Short mmCIF file of C-alpha atoms in Angstrom, two decimals:
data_model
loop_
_atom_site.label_atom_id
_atom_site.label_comp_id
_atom_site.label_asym_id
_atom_site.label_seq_id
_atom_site.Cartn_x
_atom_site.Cartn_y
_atom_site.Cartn_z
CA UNK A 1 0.00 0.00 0.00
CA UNK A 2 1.90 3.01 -0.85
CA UNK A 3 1.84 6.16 1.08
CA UNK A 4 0.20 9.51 0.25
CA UNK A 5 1.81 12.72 0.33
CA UNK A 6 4.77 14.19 -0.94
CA UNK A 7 6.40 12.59 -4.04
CA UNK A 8 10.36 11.76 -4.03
CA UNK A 9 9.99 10.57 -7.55
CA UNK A 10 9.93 6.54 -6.06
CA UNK A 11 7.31 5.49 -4.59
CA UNK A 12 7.72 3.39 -1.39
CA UNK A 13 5.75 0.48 -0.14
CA UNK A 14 5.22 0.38 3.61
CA UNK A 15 3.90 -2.29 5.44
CA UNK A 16 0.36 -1.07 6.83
CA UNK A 17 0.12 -0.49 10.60
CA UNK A 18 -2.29 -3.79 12.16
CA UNK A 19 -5.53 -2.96 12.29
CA UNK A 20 -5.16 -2.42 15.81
CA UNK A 21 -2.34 -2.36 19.06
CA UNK A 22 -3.23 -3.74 22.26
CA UNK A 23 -3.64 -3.02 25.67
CA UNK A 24 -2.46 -3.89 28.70
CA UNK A 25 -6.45 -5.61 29.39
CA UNK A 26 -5.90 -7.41 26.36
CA UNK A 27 -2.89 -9.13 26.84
CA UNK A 28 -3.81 -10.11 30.31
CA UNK A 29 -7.28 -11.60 28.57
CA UNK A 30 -4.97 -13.18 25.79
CA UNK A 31 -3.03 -15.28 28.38
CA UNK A 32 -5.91 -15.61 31.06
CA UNK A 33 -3.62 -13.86 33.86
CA UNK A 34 -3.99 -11.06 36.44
CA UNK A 35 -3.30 -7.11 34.92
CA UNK A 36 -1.19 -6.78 37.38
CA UNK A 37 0.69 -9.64 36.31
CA UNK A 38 1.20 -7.62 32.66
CA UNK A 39 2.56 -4.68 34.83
CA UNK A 40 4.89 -6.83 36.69
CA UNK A 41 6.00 -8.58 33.28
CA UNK A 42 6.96 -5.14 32.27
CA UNK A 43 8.46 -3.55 35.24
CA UNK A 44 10.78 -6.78 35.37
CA UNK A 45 11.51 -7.07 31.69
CA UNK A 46 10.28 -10.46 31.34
CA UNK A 47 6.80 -9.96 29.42
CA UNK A 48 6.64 -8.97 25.82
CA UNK A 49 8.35 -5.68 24.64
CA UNK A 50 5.79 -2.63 24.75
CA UNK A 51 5.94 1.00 24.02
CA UNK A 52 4.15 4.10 25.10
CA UNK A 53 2.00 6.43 22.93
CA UNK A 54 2.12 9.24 25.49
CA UNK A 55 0.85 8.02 28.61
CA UNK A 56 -0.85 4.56 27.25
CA UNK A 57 1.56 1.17 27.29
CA UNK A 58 0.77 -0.19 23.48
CA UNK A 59 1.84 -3.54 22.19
CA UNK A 60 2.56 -4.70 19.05
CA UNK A 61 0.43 -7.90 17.82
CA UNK A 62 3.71 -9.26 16.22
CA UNK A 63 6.09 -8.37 19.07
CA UNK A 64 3.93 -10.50 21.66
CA UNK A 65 3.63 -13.39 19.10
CA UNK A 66 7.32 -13.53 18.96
CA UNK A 67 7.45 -13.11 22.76
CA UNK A 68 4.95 -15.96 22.95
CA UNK A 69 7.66 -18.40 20.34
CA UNK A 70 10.48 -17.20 22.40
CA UNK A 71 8.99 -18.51 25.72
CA UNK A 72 7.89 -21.71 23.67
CA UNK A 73 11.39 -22.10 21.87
CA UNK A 74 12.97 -21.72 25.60
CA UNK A 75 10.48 -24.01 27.32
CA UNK A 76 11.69 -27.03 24.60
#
């Protein structure tokens, strides 16, 4: 999909944003545990990598499906 806007003379294709980031709710729905427990993963480093949009904690779809094969991969 390319982008709108100002023409360099190439036109560049970048990936599309997922439809949607998620929360810190939905990650602790995704794996059935405790908020808290998402805040804890975080404040400890442990959990999957997330990033702020101001004041909200956003994660990427893809960055907590590679967390989630990571933890698999180590658990082997």
């Amino acid at each position: 999909m390319p982008l709108k806007g100002r023409s360099t003379g190439t036109d560049s294709i970048v990936r599309p944003l997922p439809i949607s980031y998620l929360e810190p709710e939905d990650v602790a729905e995704l794996f059935k545990v405790p908020l808290e427990t998402v805040y804890q993963w975080r404040r400890k480093r442990t959990g999957p990598p997330g990033f702020r949009v101001g004041r909200h904690l956003r994660y990427h779809p893809d960055a907590v499906a590679q967390w989630v094969a990571d933890q698999s991969r180590e658990a082997a």
